[in-house]
PDB file of C-alpha atoms in Angstrom:
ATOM      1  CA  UNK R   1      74.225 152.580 143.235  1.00 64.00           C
ATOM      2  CA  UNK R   2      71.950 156.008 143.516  1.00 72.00           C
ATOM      3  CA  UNK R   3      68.796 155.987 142.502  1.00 86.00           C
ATOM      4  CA  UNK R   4      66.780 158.651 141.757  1.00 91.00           C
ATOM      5  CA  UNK R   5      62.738 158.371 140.840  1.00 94.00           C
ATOM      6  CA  UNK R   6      60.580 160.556 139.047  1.00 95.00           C
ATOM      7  CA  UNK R   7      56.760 159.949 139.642  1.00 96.00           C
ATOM      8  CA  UNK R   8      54.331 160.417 137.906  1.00 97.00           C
ATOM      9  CA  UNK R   9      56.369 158.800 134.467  1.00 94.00           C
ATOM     10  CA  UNK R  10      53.708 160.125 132.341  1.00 96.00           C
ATOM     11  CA  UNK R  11      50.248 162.894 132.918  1.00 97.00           C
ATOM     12  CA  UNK R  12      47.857 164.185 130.826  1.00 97.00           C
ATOM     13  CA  UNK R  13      46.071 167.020 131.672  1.00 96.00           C
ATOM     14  CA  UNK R  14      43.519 169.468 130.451  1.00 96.00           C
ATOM     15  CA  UNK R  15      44.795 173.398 129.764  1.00 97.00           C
ATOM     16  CA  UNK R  16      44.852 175.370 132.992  1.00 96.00           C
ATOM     17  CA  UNK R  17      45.563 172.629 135.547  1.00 97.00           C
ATOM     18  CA  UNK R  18      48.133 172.343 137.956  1.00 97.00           C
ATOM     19  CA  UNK R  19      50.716 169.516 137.649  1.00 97.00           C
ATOM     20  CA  UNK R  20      52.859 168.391 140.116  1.00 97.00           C
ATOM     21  CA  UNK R  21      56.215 166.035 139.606  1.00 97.00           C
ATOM     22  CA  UNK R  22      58.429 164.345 142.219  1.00 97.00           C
ATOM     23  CA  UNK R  23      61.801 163.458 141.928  1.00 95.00           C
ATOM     24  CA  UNK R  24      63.045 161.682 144.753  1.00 94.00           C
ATOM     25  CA  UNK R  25      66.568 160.220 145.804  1.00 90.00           C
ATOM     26  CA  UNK R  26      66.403 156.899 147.063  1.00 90.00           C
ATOM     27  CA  UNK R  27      69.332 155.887 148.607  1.00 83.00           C
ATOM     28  CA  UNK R  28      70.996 158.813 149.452  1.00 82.00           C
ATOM     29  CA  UNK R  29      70.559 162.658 150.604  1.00 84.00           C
ATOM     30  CA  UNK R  30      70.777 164.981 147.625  1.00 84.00           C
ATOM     31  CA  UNK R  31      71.930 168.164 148.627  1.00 80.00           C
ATOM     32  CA  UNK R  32      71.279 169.691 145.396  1.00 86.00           C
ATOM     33  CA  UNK R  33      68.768 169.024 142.255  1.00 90.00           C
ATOM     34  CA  UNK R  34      68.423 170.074 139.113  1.00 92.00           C
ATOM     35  CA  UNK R  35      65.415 170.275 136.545  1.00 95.00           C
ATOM     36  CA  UNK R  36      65.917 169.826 132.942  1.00 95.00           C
ATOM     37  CA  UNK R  37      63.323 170.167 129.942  1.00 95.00           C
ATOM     38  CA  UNK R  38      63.735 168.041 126.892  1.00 89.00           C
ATOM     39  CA  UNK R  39      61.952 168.559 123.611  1.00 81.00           C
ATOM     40  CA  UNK R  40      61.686 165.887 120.725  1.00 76.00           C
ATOM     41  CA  UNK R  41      65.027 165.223 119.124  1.00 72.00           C
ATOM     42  CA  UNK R  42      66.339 167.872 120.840  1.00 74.00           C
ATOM     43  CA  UNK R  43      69.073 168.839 123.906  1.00 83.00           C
ATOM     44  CA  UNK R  44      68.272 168.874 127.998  1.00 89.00           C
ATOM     45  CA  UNK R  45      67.695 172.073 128.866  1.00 91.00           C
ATOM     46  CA  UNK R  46      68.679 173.178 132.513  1.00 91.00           C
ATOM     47  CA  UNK R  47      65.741 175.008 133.665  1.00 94.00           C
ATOM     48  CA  UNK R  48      66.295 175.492 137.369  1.00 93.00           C
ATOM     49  CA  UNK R  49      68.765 174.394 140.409  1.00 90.00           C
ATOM     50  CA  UNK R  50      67.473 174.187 143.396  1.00 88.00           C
ATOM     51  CA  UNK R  51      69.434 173.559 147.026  1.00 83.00           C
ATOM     52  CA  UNK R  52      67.747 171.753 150.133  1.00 79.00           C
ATOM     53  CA  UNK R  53      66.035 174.515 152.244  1.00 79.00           C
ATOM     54  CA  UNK R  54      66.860 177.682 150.210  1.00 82.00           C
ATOM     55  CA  UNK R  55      65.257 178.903 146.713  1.00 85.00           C
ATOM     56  CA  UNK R  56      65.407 177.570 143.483  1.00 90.00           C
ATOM     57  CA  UNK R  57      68.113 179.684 141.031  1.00 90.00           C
ATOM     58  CA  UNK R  58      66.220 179.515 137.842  1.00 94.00           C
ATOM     59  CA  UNK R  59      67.802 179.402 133.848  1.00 92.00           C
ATOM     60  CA  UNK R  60      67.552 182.679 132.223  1.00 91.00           C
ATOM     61  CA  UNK R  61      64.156 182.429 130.262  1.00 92.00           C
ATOM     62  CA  UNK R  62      62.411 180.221 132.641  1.00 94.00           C
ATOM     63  CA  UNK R  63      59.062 181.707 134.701  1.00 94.00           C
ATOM     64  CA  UNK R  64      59.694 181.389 137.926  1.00 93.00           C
ATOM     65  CA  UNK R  65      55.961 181.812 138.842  1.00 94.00           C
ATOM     66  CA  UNK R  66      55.082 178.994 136.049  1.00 96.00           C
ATOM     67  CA  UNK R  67      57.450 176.289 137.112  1.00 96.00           C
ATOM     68  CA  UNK R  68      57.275 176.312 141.006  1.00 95.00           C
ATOM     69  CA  UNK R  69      60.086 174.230 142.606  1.00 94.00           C
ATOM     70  CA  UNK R  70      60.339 173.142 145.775  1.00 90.00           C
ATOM     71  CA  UNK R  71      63.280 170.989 147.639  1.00 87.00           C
ATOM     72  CA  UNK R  72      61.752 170.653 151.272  1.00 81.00           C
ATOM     73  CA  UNK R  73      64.376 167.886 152.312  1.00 88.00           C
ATOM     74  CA  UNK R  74      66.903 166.469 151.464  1.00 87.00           C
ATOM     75  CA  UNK R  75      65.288 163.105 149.653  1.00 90.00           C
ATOM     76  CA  UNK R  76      62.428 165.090 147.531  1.00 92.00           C
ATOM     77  CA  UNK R  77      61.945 168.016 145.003  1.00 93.00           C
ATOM     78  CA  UNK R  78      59.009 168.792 143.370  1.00 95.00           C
ATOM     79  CA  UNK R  79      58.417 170.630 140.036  1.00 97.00           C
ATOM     80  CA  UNK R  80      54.809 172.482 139.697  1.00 97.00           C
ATOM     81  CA  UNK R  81      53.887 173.314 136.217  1.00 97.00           C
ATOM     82  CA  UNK R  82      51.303 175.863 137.000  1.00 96.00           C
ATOM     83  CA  UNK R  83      48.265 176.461 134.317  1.00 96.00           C
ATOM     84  CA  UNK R  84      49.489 174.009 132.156  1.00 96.00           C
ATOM     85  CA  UNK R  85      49.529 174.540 128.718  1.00 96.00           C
ATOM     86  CA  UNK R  86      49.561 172.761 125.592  1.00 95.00           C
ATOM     87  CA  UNK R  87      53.253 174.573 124.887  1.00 94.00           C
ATOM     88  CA  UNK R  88      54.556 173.514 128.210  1.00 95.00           C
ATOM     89  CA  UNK R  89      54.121 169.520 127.036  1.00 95.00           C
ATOM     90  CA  UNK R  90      57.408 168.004 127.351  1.00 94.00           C
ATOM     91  CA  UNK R  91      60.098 165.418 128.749  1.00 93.00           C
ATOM     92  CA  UNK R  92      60.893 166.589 132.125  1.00 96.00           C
ATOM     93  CA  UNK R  93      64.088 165.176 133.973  1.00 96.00           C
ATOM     94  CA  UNK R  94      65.475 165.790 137.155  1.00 95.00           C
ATOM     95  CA  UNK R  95      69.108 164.725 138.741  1.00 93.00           C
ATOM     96  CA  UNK R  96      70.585 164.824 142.027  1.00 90.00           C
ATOM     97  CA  UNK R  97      74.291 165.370 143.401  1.00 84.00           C
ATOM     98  CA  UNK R  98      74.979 163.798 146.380  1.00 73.00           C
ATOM     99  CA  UNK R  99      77.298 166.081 148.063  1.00 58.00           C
ATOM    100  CA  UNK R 100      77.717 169.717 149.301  1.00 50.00           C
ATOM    101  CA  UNK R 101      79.720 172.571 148.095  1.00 45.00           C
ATOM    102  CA  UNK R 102      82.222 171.843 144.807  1.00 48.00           C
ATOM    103  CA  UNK R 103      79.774 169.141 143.092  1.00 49.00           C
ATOM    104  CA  UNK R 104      81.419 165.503 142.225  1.00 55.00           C
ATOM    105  CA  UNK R 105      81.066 164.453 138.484  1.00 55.00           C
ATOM    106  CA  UNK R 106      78.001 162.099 139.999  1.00 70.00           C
ATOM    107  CA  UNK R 107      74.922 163.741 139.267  1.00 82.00           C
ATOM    108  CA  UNK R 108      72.460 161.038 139.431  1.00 87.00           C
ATOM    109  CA  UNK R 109      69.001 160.916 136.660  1.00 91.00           C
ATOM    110  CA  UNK R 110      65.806 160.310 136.922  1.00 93.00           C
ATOM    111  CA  UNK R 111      64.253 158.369 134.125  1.00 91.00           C
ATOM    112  CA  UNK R 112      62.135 161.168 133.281  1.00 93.00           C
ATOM    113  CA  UNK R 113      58.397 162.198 133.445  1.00 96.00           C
ATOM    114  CA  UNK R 114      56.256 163.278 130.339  1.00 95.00           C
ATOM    115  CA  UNK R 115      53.715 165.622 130.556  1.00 96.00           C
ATOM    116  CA  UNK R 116      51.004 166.504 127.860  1.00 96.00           C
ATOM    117  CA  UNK R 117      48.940 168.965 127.968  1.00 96.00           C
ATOM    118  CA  UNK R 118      45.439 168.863 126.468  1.00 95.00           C
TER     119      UNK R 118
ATOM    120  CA  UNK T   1      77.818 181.315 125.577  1.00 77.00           C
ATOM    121  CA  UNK T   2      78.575 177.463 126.363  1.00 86.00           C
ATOM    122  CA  UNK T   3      77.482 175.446 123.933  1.00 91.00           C
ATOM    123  CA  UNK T   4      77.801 171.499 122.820  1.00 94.00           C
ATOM    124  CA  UNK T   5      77.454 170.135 119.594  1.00 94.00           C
ATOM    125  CA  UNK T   6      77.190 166.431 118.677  1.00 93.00           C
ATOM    126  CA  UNK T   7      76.631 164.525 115.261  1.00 84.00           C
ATOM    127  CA  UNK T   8      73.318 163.976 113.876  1.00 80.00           C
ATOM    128  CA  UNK T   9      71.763 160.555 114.301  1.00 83.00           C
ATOM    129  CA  UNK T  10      70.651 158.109 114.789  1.00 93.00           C
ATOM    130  CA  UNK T  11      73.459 155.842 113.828  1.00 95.00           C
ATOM    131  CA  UNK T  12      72.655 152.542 112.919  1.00 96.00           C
ATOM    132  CA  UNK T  13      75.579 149.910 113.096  1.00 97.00           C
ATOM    133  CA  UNK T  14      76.231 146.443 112.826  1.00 97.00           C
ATOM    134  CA  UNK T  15      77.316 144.483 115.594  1.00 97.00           C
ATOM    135  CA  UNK T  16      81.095 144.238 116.668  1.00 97.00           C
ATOM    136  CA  UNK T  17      81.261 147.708 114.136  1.00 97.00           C
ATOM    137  CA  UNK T  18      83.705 150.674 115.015  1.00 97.00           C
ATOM    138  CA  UNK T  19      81.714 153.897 116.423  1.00 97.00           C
ATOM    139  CA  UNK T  20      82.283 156.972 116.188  1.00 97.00           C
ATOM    140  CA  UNK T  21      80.539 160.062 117.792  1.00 97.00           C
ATOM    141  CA  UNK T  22      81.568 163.204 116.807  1.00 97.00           C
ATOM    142  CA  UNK T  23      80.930 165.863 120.035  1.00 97.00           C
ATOM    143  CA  UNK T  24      82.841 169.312 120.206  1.00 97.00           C
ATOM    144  CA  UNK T  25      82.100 172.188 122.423  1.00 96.00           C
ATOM    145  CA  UNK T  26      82.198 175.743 122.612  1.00 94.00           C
ATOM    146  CA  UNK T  27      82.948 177.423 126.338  1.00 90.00           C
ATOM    147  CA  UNK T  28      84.153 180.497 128.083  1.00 82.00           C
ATOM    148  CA  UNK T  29      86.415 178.310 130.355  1.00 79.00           C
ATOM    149  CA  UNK T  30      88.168 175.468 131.275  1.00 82.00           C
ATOM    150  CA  UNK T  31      84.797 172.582 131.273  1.00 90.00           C
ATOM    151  CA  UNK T  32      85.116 169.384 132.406  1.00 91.00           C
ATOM    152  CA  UNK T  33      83.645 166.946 129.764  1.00 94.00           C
ATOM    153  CA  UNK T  34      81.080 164.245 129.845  1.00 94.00           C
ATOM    154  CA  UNK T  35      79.504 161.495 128.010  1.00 96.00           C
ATOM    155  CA  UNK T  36      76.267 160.664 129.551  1.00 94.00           C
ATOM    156  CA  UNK T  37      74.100 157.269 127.973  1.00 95.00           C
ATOM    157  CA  UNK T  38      70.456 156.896 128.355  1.00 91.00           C
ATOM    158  CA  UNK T  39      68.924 152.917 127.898  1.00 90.00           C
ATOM    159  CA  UNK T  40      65.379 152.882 127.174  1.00 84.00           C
ATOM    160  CA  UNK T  41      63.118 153.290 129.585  1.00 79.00           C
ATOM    161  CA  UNK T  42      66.078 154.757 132.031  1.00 82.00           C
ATOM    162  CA  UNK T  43      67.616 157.463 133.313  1.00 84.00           C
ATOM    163  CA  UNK T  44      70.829 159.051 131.990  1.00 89.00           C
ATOM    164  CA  UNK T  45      73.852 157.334 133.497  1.00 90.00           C
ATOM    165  CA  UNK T  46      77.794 158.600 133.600  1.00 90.00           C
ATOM    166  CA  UNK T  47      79.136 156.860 130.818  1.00 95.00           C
ATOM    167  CA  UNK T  48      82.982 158.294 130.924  1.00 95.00           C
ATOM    168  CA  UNK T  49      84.217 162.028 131.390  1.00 93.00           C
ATOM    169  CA  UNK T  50      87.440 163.912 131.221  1.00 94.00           C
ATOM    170  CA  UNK T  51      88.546 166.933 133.509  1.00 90.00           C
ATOM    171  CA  UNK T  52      91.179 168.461 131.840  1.00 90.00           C
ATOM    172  CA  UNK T  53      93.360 168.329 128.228  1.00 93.00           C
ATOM    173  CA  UNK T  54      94.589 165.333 126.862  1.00 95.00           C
ATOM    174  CA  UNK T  55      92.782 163.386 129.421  1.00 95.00           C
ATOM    175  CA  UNK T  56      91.197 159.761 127.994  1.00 97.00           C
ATOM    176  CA  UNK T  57      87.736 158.737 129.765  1.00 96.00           C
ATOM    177  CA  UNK T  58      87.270 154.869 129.186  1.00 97.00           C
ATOM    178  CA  UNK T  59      84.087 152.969 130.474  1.00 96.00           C
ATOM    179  CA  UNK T  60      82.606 149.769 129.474  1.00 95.00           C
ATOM    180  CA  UNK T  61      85.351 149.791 125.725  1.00 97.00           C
ATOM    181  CA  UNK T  62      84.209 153.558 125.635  1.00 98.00           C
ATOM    182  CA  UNK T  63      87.001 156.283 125.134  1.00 98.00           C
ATOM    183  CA  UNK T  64      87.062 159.804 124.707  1.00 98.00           C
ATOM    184  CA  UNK T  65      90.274 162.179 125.002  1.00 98.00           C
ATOM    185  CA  UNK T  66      89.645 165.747 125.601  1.00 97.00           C
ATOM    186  CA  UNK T  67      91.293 167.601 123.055  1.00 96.00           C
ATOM    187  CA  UNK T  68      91.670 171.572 123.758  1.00 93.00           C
ATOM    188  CA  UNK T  69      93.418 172.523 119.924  1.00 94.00           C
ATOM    189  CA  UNK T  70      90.287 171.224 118.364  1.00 95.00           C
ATOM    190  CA  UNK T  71      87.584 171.811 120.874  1.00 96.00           C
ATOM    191  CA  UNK T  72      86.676 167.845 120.785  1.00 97.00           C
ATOM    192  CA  UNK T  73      85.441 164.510 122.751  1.00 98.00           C
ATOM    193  CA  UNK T  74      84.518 162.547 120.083  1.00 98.00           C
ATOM    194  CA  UNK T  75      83.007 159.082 121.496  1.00 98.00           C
ATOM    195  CA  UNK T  76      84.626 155.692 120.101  1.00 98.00           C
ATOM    196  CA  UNK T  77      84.089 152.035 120.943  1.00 98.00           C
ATOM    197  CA  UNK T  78      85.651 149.827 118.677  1.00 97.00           C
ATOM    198  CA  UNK T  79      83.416 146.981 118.451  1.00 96.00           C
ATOM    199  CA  UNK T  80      79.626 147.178 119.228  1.00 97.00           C
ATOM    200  CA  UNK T  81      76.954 145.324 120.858  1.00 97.00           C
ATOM    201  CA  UNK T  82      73.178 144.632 120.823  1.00 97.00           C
ATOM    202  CA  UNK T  83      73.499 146.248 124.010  1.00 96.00           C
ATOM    203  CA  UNK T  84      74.762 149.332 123.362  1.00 97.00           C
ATOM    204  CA  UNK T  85      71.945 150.433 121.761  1.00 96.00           C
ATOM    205  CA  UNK T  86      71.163 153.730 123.529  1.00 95.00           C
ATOM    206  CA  UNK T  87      70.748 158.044 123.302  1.00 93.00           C
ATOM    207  CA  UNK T  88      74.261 158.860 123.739  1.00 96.00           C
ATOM    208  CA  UNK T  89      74.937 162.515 125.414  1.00 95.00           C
ATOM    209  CA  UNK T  90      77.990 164.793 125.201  1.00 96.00           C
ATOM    210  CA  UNK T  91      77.820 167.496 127.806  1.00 94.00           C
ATOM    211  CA  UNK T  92      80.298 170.244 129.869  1.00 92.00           C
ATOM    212  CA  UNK T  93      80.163 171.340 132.889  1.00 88.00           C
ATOM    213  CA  UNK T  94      82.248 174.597 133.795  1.00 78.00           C
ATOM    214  CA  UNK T  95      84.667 174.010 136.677  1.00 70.00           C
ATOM    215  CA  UNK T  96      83.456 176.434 139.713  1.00 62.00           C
ATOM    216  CA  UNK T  97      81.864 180.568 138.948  1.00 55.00           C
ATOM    217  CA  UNK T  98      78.294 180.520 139.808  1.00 53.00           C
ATOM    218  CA  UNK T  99      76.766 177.829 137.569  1.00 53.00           C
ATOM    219  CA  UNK T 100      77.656 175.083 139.878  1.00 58.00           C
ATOM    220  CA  UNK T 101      77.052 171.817 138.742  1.00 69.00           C
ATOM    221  CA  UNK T 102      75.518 172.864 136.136  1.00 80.00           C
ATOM    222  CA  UNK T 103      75.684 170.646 132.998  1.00 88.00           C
ATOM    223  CA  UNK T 104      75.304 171.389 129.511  1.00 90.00           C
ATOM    224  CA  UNK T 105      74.106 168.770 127.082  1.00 93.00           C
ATOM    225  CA  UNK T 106      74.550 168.478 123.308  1.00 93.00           C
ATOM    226  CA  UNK T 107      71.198 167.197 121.388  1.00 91.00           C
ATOM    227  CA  UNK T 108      71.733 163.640 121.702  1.00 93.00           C
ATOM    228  CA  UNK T 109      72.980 160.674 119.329  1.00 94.00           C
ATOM    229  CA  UNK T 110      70.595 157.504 118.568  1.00 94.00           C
ATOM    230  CA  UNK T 111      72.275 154.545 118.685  1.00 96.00           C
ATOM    231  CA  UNK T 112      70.847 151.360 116.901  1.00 96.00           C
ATOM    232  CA  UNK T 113      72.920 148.165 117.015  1.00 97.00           C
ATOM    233  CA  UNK T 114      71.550 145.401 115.226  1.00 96.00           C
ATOM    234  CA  UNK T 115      72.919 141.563 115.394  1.00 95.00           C
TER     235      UNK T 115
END
């Protein structure tokens, strides 16, 4: 089946670093990825879409200039939390779709990275 | 706007017990409808889903039927296992407009089944 990885699964970092996550499709081209923020106990929240080659389409609410996203082929996207901050600790997941244009009901998950900020 | 709301947890059952999880939704359109499980340790994973009223999903002795009059995709299984034991996930997704793809989730049901 598709697989989809997330590395690093966990960081720590000090306030006002940089923090990079990958979220790679293994087995397949993902023409389209999607970021999601989870909080304890709490619902995924869609923060961003992004499309292979073009620009991200962020969630209302979400700083574009704090949460960089990048989707430079087909196989990777990255999400940059820029000047981290102890607020922006949290579960990050990404997913993939597999296809172009009207998106199938498979939208593949990574197993999730969590980030805490120091 | 689109909303999903799902019963508190966690649930803790017995094994071979009846579930139930209570999901309904609130939405501008016509969503498609999704129940999404998450093992420890995993990612989420498609459990079942349903793309229009009346429809039944079924996966794995899961089954959820899409009910319009009362906004509802309530989750059942009618005996449960060890392995079972999982976050379940309601969640919509709104068929085409400019939020393609883009899924919804409700908070997220605990599941604890013990032997």
């Amino acid at each position: 089946g598709a697989v989809v990885s997330q590395h690093p699964s966990r960081v720590i970092c000090k306030s006002g670093t940089s923090v990079k996550i990958e979220c790679r499709s293994l087995d397949f081209q993902a023409t389209t990825m999607f970021w999601y923020r989870q909080f304890p106990k709490q619902s995924l929240m869609l923060m961003a879409t992004s499309n292979e080659g073009s620009k991200a389409t962020y969630e209302q609410g979400v700083e574009k200039d704090k949460f960089l996203i990048n989707h430079a082929s087909l196989t990777l996207s990255t999400l940059t939390v820029t000047s981290a901050h102890p607020e922006d600790s949290s579960f990050y997941i990404c997913s993939a779709s597999r296809l172009r244009g009207p998106p199938t009901d498979t939208q593949y998950f990574g197993p999730g990275t969590r980030l805490t900020v120091l | 706007g689109d909303s999903v709301t799902q019963m508190e947890g966690p649930v803790t059952l017995s094994e071979e017990a009846f579930l139930t999880i209570n999901c309904t939704y609130t939405a501008t359109g016509y969503p498609s409808l999704f129940w999404y499980v998450q093992y420890p340790g995993e990612g989420l994973q498609l459990l079942l889903k349903a793309t229009k009223a009346d429809d039944k999903g079924s996966n794995k002795g899961f089954e959820a039927t899409y009910r319009k009059e009362t906004t509802s995709f309530h989750l059942e299984k009618g005996s449960v296992q060890v392995s079972d034991s999982a976050v379940y996930f309601c969640a919509l997704r709104l068929q085409g407009g400019t939020s393609y793809g883009k899924l919804t989730f409700g908070q997220g049901t605990i599941l604890t089944v013990h032997p």
